XYZ file of C-alpha atoms in Angstrom:
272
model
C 0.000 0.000 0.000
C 1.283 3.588 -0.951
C 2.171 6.208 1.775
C -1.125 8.014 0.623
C -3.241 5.048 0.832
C -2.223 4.518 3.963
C -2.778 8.136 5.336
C -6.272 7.824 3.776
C -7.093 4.712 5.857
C -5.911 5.860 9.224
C -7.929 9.294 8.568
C -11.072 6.827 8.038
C -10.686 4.855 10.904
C -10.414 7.583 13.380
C -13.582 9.382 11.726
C -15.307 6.060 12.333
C -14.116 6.064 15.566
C -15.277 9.118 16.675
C -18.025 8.220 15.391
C -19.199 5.194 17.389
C -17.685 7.128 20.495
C -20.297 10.129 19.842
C -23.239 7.635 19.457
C -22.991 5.601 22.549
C -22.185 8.559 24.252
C -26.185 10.041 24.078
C -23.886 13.544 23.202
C -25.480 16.499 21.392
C -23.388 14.763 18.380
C -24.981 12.088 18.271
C -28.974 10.162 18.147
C -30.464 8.881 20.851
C -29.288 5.050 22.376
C -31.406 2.018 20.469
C -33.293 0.475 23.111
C -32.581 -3.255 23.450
C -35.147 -5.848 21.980
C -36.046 -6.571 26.034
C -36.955 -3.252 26.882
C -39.835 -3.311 24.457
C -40.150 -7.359 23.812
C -44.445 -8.127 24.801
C -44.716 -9.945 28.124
C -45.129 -13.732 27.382
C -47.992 -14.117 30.447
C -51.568 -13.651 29.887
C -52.427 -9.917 28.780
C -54.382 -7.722 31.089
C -58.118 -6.778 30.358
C -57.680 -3.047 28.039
C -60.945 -2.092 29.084
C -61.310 -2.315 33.392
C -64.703 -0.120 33.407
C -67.259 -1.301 35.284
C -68.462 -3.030 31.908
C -65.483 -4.465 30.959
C -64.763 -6.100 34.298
C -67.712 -7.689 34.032
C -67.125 -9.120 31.100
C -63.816 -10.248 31.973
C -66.014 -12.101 35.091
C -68.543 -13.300 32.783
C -65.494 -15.241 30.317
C -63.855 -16.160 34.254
C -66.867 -17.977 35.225
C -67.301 -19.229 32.059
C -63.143 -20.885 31.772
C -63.918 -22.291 35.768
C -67.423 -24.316 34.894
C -67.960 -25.224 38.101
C -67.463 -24.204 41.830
C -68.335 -25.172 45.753
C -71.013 -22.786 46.984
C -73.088 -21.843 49.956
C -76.050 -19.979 49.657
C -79.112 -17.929 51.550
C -81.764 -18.502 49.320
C -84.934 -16.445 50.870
C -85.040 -17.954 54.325
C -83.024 -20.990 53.670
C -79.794 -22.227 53.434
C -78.015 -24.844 51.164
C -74.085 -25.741 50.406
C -72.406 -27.846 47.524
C -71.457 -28.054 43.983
C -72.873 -26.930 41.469
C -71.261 -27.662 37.225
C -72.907 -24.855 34.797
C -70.814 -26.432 31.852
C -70.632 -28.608 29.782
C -73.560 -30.094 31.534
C -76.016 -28.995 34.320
C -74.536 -30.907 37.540
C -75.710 -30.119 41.060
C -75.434 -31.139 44.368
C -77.907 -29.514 47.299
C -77.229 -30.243 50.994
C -79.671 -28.231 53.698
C -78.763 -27.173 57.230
C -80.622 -29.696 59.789
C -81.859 -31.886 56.938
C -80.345 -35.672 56.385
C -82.301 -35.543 52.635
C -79.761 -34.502 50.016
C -80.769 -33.640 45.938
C -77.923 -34.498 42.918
C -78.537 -33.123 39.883
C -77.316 -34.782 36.991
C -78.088 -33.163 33.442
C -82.194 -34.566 33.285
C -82.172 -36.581 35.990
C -83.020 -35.668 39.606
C -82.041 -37.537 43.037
C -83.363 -36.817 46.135
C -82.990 -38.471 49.509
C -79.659 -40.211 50.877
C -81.898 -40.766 54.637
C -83.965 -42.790 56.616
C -86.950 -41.348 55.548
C -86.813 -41.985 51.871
C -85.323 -45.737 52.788
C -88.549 -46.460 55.092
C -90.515 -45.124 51.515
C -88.853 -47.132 49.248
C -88.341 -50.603 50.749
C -84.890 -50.351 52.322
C -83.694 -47.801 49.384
C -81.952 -44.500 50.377
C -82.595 -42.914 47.309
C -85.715 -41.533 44.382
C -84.635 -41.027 41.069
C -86.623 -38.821 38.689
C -86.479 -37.858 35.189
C -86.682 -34.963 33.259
C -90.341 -34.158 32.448
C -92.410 -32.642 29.255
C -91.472 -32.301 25.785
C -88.473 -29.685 26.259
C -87.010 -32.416 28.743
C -85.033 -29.445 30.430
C -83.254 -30.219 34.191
C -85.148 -30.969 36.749
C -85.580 -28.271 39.409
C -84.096 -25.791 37.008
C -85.811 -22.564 38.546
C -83.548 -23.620 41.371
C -80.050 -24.130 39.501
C -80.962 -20.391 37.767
C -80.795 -19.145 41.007
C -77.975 -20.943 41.963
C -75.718 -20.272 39.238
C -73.564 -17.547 38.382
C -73.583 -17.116 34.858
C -77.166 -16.681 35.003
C -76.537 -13.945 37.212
C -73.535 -12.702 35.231
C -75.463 -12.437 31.615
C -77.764 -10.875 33.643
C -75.574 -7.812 35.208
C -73.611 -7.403 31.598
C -76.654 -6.269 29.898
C -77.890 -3.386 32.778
C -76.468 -0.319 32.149
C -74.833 1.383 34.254
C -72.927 -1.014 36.142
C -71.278 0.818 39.444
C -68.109 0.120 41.286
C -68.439 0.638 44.611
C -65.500 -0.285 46.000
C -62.985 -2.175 47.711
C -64.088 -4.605 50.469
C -63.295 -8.066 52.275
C -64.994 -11.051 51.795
C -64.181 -14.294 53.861
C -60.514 -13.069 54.283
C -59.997 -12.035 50.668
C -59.826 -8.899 49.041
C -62.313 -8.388 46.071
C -64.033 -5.103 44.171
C -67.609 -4.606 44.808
C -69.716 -3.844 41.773
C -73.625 -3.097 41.380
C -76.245 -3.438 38.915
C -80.032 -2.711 38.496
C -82.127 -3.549 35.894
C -86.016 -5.199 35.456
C -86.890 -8.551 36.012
C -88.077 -8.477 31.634
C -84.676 -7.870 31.424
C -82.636 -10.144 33.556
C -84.622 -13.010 31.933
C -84.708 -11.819 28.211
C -81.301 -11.374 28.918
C -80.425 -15.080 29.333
C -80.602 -16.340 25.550
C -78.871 -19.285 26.821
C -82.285 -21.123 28.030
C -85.527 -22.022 26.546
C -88.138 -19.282 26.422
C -90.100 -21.320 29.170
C -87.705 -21.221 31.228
C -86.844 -17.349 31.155
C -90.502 -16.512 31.646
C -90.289 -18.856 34.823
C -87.348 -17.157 35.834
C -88.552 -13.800 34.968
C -92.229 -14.787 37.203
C -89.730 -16.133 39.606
C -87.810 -12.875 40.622
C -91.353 -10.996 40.394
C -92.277 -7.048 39.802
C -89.969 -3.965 39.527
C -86.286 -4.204 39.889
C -83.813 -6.309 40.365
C -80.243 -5.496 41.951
C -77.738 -7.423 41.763
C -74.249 -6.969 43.966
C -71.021 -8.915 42.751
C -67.917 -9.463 44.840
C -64.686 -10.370 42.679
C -61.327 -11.219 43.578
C -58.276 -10.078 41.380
C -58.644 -12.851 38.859
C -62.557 -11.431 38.138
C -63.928 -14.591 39.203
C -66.854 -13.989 41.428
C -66.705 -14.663 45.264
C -69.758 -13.279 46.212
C -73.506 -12.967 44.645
C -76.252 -10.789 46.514
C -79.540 -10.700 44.532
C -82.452 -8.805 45.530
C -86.244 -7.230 44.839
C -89.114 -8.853 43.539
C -89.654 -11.568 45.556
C -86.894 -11.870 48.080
C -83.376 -12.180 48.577
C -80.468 -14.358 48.012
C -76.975 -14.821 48.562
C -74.281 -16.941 47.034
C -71.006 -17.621 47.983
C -68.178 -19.180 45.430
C -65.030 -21.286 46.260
C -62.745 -23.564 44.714
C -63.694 -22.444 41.044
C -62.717 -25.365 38.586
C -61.152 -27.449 41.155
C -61.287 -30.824 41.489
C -64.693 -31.447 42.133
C -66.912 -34.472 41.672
C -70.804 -35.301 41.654
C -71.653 -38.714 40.973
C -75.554 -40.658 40.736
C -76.172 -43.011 44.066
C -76.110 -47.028 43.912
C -78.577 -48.350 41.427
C -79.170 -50.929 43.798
C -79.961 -48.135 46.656
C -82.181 -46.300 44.026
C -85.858 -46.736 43.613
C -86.790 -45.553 39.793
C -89.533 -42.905 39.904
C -89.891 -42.342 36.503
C -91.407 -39.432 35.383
C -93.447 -38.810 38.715
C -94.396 -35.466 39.577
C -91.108 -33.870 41.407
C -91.846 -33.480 45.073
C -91.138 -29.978 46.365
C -87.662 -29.432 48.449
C -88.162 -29.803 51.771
C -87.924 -26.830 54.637
């Protein structure tokens, strides 16, 4: 290489130099530092909810409910009390245990049993338990006025078409921290609202939670699933409690052999 070709190549290299120097500097020279692909890489966990209005977290609830399918519960229905499981999807699947009572009900799709006590064995020859099946031609669940007002995505398609839907605030529920939201809307519209179930059964529902309005108040914890239910107006008022949303919970039908078939007898009202 010639003298001059030489000079020319060390006068490059320092310009390049100087260069790099000025841009990882941040200087007035030079542009601003590239952020690394980390600093702006999308977080590989679950996104967060965009829209956290009152709306939008119930929602959020309404698809939580819907991922769980099933949960333990305890409830205040009116002047009564009840605790156990209860499936919403893919199947109706229920089980009812009262306070004071030995008689137990377990719901399974369109088939109803009731008993699991003395009583119902001294009816039945020795057997524990009364099996029942689904009646008329829609052949929906038995006792179904009662799952509607046990479940929560009833109650859930219910408060995501009000308007309106209030926060009220922060709160404690059985040791956990959840966000208190409220709702009020008509009866007409809490049942034409679930487009889920047959038309008979909203209009039973609907004649079920009677005149004027209904509020509802729902607890949630800080995955939106929903801890707490509070329903009242029209014709009383009830209260649901959730736990244990899609654990590992089972329901299965009695003993055939401890099961008297009932066919499709009238279904005998739930006792006090």
């Amino acid at each position: 290489m010639t003298r001059a070709r030489r000079s020319a190549a060390a006068a490059l290299a320092v310009l390049l130099l100087a260069g790099l120097a000025s841009c990882g500097s941040g200087g007035s020279g030079g542009g601003k530092p590239t952020p690394s692909p980390s600093a702006s890489r999308t977080p590989t966990g679950l996104p967060s909810p965009t829209d956290r209005s009152p709306h939008g977290v119930l929602l959020s609830a309404q698809l939580a409910m819907d991922t769980a399918r099933r949960a333990g519960y305890s409830a205040r229905l009116g002047d009564e009390s009840a605790t156990g499981v209860l499936f919403w999807a893919p199947k109706t699947v229920l089980r009812l245990k009262r306070p004071g009572s030995s008689e137990q009900l377990v719901i399974l799709d369109t088939t109803a049993y009731r008993g699991g006590d003395q009583a119902t064995a001294e009816r039945n020859a020795g057997r524990h338990w009364e099996k029942y099946a689904a009646q008329g031609a829609a052949r929906d669940i038995p006792y179904a006025a009662l799952v509607d007002r046990l479940n929560p995505m009833v109650a859930l398609t219910a408060a995501v078409a009000a308007e309106g839907p209030q926060l009220i605030g922060e709160e404690t529920v059985d040791e956990l921290t959840v966000q208190h939201y409220r709702v009020v809307l008509s009866a007409e519209r809490y049942a034409a609202a679930q487009t889920q179930l047959p038309a008979g059964r909203q209009e039973a529902l609907r004649a079920g939670l009677g005149s004027g309005d209904v509020t509802l108040d729902l607890w949630l914890d800080g995955k939106d699933q929903l801890v707490r239910l509070h329903r009242s107006g029209g014709q009383g008022n009830d209260t649901v409690t959730y736990q244990d949303w899609g654990g590992a919970l089972s329901v299965q039908a009695p003993d055939a052999a401890d099961t008297a078939d009932m066919g499709t007898a009238p279904l005998p009202p739930l006792a006090s």
